[in-house]
mmCIF file of N, CA and C in Angstrom:
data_model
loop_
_atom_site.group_PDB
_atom_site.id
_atom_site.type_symbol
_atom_site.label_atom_id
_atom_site.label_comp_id
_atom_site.label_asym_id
_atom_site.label_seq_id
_atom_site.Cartn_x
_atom_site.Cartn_y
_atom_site.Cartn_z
ATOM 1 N N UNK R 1 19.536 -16.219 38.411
ATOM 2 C CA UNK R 1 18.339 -16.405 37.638
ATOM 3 C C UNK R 1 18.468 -15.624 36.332
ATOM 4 N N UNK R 2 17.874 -16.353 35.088
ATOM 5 C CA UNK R 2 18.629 -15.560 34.003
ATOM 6 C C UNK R 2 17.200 -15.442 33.352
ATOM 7 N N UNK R 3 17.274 -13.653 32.651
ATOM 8 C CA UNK R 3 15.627 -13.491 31.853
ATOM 9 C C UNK R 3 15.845 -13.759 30.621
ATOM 10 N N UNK R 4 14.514 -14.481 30.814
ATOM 11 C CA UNK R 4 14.386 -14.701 29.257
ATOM 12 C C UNK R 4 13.841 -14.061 28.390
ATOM 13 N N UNK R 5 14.602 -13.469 27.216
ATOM 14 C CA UNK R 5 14.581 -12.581 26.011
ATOM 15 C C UNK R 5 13.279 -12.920 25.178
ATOM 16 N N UNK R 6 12.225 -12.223 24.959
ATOM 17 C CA UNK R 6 11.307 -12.401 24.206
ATOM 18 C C UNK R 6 11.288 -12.196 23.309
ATOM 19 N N UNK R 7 11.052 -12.978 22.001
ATOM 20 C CA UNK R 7 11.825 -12.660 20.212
ATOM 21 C C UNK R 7 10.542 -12.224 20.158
ATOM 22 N N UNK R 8 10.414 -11.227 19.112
ATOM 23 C CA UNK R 8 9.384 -10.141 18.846
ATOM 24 C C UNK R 8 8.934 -10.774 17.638
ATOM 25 N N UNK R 9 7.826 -10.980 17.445
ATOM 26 C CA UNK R 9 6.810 -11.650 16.573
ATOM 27 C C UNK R 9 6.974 -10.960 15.029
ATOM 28 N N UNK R 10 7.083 -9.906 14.698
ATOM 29 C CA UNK R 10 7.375 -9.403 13.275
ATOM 30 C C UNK R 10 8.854 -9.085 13.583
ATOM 31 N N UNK R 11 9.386 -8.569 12.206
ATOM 32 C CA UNK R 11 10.672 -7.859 12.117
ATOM 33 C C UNK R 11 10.286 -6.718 12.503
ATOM 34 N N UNK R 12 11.164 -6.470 13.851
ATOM 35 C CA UNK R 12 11.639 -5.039 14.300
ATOM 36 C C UNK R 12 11.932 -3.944 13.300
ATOM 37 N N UNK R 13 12.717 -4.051 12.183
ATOM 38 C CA UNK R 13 13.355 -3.142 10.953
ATOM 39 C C UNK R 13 11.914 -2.775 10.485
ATOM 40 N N UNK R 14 11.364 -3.718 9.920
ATOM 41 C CA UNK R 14 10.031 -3.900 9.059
ATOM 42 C C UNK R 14 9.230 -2.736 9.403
ATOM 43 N N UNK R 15 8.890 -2.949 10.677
ATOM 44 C CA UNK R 15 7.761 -2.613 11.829
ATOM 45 C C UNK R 15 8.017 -0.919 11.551
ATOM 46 N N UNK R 16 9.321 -0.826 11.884
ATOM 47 C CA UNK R 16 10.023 0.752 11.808
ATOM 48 C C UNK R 16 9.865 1.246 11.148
ATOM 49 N N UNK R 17 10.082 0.993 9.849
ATOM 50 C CA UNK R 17 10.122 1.221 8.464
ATOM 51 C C UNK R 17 8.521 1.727 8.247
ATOM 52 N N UNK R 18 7.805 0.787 8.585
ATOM 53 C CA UNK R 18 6.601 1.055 8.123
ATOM 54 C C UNK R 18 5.599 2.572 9.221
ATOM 55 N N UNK R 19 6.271 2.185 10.126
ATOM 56 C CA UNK R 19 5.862 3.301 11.032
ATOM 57 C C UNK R 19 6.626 4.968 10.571
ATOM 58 N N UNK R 20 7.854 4.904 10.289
ATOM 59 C CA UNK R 20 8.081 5.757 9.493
ATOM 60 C C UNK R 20 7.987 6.490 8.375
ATOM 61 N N UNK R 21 7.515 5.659 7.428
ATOM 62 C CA UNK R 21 6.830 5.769 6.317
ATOM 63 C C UNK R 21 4.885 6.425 6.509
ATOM 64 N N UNK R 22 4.642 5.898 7.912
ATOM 65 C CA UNK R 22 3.249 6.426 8.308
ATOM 66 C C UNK R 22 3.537 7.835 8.522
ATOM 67 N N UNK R 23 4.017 8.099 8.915
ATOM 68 C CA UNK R 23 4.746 9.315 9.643
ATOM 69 C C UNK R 23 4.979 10.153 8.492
ATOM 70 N N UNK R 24 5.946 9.921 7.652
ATOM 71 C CA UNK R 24 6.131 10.171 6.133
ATOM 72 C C UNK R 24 4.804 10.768 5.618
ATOM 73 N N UNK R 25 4.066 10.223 5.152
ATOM 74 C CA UNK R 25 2.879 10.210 4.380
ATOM 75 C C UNK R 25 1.732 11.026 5.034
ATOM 76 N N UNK R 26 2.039 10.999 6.662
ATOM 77 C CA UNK R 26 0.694 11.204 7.030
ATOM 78 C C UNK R 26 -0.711 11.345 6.378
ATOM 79 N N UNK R 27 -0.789 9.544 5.969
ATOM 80 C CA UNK R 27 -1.789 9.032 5.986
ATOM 81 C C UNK R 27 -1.881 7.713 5.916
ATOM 82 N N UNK R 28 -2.626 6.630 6.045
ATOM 83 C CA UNK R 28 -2.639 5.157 6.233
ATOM 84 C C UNK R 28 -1.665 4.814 4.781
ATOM 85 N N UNK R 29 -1.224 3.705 4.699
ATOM 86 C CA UNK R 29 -0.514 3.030 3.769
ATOM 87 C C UNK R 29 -1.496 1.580 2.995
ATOM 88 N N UNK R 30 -0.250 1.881 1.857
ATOM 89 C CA UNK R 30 -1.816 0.798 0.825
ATOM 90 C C UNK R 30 -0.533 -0.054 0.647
ATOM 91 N N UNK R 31 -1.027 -1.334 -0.358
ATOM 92 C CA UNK R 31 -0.170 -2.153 -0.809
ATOM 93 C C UNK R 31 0.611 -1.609 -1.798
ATOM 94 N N UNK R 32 0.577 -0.366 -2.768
ATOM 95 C CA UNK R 32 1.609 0.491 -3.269
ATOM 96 C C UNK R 32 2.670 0.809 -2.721
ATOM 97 N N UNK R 33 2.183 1.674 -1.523
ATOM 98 C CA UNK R 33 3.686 2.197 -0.091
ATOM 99 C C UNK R 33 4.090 0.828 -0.664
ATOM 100 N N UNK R 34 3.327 -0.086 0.522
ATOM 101 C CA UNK R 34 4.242 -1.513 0.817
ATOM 102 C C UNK R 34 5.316 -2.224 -0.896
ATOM 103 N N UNK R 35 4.502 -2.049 -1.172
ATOM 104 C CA UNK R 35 6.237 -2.205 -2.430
ATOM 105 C C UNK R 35 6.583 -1.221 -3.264
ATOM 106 N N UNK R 36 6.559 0.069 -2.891
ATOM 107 C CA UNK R 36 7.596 1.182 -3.268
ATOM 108 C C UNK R 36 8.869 1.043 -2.107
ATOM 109 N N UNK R 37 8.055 0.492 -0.841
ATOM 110 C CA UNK R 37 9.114 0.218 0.038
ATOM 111 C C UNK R 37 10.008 -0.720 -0.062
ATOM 112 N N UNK R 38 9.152 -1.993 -0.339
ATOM 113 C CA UNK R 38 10.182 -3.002 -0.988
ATOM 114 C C UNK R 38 11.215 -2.957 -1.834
ATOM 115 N N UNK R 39 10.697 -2.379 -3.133
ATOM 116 C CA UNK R 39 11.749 -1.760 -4.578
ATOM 117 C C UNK R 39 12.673 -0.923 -3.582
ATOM 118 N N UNK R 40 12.682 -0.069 -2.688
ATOM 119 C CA UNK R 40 13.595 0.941 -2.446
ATOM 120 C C UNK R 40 14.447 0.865 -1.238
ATOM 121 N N UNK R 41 14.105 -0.149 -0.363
ATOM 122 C CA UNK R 41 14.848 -0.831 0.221
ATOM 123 C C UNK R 41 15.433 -2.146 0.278
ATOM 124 N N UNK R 42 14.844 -2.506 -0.583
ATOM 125 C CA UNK R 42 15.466 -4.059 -1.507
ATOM 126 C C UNK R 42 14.976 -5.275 -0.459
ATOM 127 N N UNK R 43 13.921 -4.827 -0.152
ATOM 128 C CA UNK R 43 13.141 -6.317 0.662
ATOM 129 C C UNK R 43 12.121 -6.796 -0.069
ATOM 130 N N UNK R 44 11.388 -7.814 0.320
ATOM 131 C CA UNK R 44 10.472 -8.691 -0.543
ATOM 132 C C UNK R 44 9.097 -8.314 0.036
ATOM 133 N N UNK R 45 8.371 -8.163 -0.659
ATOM 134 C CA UNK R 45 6.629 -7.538 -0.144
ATOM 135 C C UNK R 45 5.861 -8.726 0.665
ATOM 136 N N UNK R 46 6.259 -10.027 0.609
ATOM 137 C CA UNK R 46 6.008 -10.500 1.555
ATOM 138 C C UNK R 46 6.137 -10.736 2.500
ATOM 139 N N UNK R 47 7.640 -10.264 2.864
ATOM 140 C CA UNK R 47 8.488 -10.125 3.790
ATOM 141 C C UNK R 47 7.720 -9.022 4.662
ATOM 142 N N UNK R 48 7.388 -7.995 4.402
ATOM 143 C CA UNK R 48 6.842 -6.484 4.734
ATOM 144 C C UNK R 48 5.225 -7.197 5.065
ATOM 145 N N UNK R 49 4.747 -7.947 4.185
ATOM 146 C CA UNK R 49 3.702 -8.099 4.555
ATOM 147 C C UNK R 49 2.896 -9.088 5.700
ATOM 148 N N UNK R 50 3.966 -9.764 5.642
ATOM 149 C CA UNK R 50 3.667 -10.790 7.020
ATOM 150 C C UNK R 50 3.899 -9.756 8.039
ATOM 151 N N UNK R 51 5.085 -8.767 8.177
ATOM 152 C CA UNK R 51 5.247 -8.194 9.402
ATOM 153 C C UNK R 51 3.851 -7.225 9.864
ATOM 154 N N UNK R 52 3.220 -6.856 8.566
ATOM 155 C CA UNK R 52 1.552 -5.501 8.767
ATOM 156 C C UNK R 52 0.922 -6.402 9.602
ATOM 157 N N UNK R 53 0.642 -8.017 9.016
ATOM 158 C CA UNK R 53 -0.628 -8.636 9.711
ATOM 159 C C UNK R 53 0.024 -9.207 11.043
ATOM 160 N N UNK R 54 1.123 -9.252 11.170
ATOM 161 C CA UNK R 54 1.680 -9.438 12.905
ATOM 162 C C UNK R 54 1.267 -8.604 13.290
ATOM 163 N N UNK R 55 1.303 -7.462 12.772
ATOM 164 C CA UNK R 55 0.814 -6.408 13.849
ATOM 165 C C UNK R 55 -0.299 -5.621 14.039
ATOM 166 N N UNK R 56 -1.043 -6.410 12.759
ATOM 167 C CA UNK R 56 -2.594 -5.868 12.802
ATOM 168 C C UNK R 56 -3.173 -7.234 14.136
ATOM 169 N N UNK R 57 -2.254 -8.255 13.534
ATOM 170 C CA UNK R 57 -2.523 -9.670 15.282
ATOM 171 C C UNK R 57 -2.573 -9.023 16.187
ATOM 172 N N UNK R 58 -1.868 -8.205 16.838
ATOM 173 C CA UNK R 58 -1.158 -8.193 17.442
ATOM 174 C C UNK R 58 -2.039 -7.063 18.203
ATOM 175 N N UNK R 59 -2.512 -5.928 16.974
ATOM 176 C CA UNK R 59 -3.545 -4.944 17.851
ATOM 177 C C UNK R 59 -2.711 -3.671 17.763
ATOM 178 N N UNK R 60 -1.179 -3.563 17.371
ATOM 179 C CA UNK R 60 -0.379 -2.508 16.999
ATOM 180 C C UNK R 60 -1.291 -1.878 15.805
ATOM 181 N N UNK R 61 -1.181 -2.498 14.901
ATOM 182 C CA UNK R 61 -2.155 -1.426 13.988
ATOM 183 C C UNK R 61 -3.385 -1.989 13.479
ATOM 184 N N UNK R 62 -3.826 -1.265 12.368
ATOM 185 C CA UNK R 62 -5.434 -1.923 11.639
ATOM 186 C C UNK R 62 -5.375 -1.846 10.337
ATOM 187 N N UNK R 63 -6.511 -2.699 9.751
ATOM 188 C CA UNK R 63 -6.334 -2.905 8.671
ATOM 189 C C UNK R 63 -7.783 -2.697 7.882
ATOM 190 N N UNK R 64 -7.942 -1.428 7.491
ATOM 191 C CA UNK R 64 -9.219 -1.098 7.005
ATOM 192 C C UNK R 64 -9.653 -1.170 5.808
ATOM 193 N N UNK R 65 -10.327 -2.352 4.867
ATOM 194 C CA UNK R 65 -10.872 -2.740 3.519
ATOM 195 C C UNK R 65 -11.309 -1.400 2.936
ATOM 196 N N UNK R 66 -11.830 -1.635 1.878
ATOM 197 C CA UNK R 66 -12.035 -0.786 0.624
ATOM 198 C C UNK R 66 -13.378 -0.141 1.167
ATOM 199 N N UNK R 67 -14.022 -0.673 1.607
ATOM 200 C CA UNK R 67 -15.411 -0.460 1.887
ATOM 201 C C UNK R 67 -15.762 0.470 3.140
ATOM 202 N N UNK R 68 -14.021 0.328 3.762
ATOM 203 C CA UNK R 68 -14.052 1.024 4.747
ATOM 204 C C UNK R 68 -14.226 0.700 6.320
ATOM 205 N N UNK R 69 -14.371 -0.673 6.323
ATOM 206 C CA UNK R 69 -14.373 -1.277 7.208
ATOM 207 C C UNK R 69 -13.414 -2.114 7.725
ATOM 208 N N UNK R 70 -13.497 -2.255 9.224
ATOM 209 C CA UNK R 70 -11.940 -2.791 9.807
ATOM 210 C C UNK R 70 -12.233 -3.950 10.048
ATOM 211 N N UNK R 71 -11.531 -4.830 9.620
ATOM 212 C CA UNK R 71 -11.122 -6.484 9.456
ATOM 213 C C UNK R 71 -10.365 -6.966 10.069
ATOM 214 N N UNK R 72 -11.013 -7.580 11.042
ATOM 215 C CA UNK R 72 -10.303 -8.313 12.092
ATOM 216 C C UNK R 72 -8.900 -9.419 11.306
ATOM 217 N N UNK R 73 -7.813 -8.913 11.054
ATOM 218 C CA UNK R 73 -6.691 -10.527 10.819
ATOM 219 C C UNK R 73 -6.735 -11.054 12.006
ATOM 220 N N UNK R 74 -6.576 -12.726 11.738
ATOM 221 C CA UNK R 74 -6.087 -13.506 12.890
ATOM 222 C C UNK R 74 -5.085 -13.919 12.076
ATOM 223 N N UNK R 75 -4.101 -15.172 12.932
ATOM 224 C CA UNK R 75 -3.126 -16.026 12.912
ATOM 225 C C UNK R 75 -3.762 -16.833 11.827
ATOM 226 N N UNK R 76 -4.823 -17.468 11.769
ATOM 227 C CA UNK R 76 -5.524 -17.884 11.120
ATOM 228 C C UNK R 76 -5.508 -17.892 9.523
ATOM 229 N N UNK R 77 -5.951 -16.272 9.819
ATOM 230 C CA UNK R 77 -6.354 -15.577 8.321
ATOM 231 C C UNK R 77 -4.600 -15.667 7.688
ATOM 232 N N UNK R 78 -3.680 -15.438 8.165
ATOM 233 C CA UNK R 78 -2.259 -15.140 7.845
ATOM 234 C C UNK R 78 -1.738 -16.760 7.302
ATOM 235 N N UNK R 79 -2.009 -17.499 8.195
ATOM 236 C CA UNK R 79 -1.541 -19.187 8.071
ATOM 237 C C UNK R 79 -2.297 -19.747 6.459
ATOM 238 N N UNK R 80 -3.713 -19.135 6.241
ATOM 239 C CA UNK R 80 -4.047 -19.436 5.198
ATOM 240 C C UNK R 80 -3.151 -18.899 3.828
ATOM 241 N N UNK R 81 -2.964 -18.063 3.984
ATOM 242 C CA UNK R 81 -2.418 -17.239 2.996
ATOM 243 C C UNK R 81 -0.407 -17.195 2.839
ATOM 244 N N UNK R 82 -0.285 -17.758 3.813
ATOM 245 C CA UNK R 82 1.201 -18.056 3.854
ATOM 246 C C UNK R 82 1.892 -19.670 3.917
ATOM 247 N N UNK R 83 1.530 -19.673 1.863
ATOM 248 C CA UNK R 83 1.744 -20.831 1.541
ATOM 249 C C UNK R 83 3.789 -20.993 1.060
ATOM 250 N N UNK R 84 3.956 -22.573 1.691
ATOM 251 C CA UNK R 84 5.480 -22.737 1.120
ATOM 252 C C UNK R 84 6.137 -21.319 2.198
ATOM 253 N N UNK R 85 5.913 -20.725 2.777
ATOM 254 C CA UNK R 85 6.632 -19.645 3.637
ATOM 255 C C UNK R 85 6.512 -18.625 2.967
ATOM 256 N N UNK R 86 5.881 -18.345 2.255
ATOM 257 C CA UNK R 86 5.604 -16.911 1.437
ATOM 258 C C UNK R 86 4.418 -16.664 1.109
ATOM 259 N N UNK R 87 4.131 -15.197 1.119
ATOM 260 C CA UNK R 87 2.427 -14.935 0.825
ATOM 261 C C UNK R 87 2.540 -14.654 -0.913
ATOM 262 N N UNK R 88 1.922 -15.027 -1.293
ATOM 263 C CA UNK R 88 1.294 -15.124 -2.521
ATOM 264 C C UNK R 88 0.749 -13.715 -3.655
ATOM 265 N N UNK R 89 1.692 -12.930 -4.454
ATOM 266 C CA UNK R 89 1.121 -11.405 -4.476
ATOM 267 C C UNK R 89 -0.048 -11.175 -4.889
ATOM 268 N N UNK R 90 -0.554 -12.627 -5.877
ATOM 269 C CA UNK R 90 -2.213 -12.357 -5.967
ATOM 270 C C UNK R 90 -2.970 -12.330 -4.734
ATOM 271 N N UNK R 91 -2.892 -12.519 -3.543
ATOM 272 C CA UNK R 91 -3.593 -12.854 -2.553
ATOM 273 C C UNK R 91 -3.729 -11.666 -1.672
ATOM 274 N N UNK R 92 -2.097 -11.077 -1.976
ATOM 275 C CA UNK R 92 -2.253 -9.875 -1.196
ATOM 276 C C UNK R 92 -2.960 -8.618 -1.728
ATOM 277 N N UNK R 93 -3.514 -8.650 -3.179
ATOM 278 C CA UNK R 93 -4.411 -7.690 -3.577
ATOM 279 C C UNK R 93 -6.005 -7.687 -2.991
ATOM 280 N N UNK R 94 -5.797 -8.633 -2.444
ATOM 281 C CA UNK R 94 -6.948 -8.807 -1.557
ATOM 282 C C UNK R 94 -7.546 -7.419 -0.209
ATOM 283 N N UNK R 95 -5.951 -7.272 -0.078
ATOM 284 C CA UNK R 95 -5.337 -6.668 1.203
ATOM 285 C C UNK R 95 -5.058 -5.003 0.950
ATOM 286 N N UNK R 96 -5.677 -4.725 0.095
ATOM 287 C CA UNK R 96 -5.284 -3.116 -0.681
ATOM 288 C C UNK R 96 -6.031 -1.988 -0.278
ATOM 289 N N UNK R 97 -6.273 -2.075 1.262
ATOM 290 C CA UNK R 97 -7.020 -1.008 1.886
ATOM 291 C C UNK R 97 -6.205 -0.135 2.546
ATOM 292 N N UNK R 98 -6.204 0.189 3.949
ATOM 293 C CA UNK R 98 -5.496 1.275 4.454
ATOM 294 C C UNK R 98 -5.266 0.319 5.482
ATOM 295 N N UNK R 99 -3.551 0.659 5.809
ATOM 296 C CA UNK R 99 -2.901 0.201 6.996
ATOM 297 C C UNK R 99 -2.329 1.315 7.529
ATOM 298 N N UNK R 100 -2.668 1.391 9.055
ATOM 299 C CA UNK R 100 -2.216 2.389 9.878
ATOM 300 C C UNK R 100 -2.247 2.217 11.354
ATOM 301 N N UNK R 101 -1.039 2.568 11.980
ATOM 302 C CA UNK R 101 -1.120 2.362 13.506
ATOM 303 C C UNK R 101 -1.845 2.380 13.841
ATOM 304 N N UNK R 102 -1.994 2.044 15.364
ATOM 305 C CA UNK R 102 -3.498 2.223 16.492
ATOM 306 C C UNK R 102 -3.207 3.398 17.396
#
């Protein structure tokens, strides 16, 4: 009987990265981190950014607006915004609150 391997919904690297960088900072991360990280590890901010809202899906972390309040992402909210396979960087200024584990 052979198990079957479950492919992990964001990038693993991503995920790390960003958890390390929490760790780093000790304090939530904005859409700045997210592309100082990009520029300095030579990935694409949408790339980084699909992996936050997998895992704000997901319940790994949260995603708290300007106002200070936590905003439920769904699959939903992500599918809208991830046009042609890429999120959109005007769209993600939308998204410029605090991201931080759970």
């Amino acid at each position: 009987m052979s198990e079957k391997l479950e492919t992990p919904k964001w990038d693993e690297a991503l995920a790390n990265m960003a958890n390390e960088e929490f760790l780093k900072q000790s304090r939530p991360l904005n859409l700045r981190d997210f592309s100082e990280l990009a520029d300095e590890y030579s990935f694409r901010l949408d790339d980084i950014m699909v992996t936050m809202f997998q895992l704000v899906i997901n319940g790994d972390w949260q995603y708290i607006d300007n106002t200070g309040i936590e905003q439920q992402i769904t699959q939903d909210t992500l599918d809208k915004l991830y046009v042609n396979r890429r999120l959109k960087e005007e769209d993600l200024q939308n998204f410029n609150g605090d991201w931080s584990p759970r």
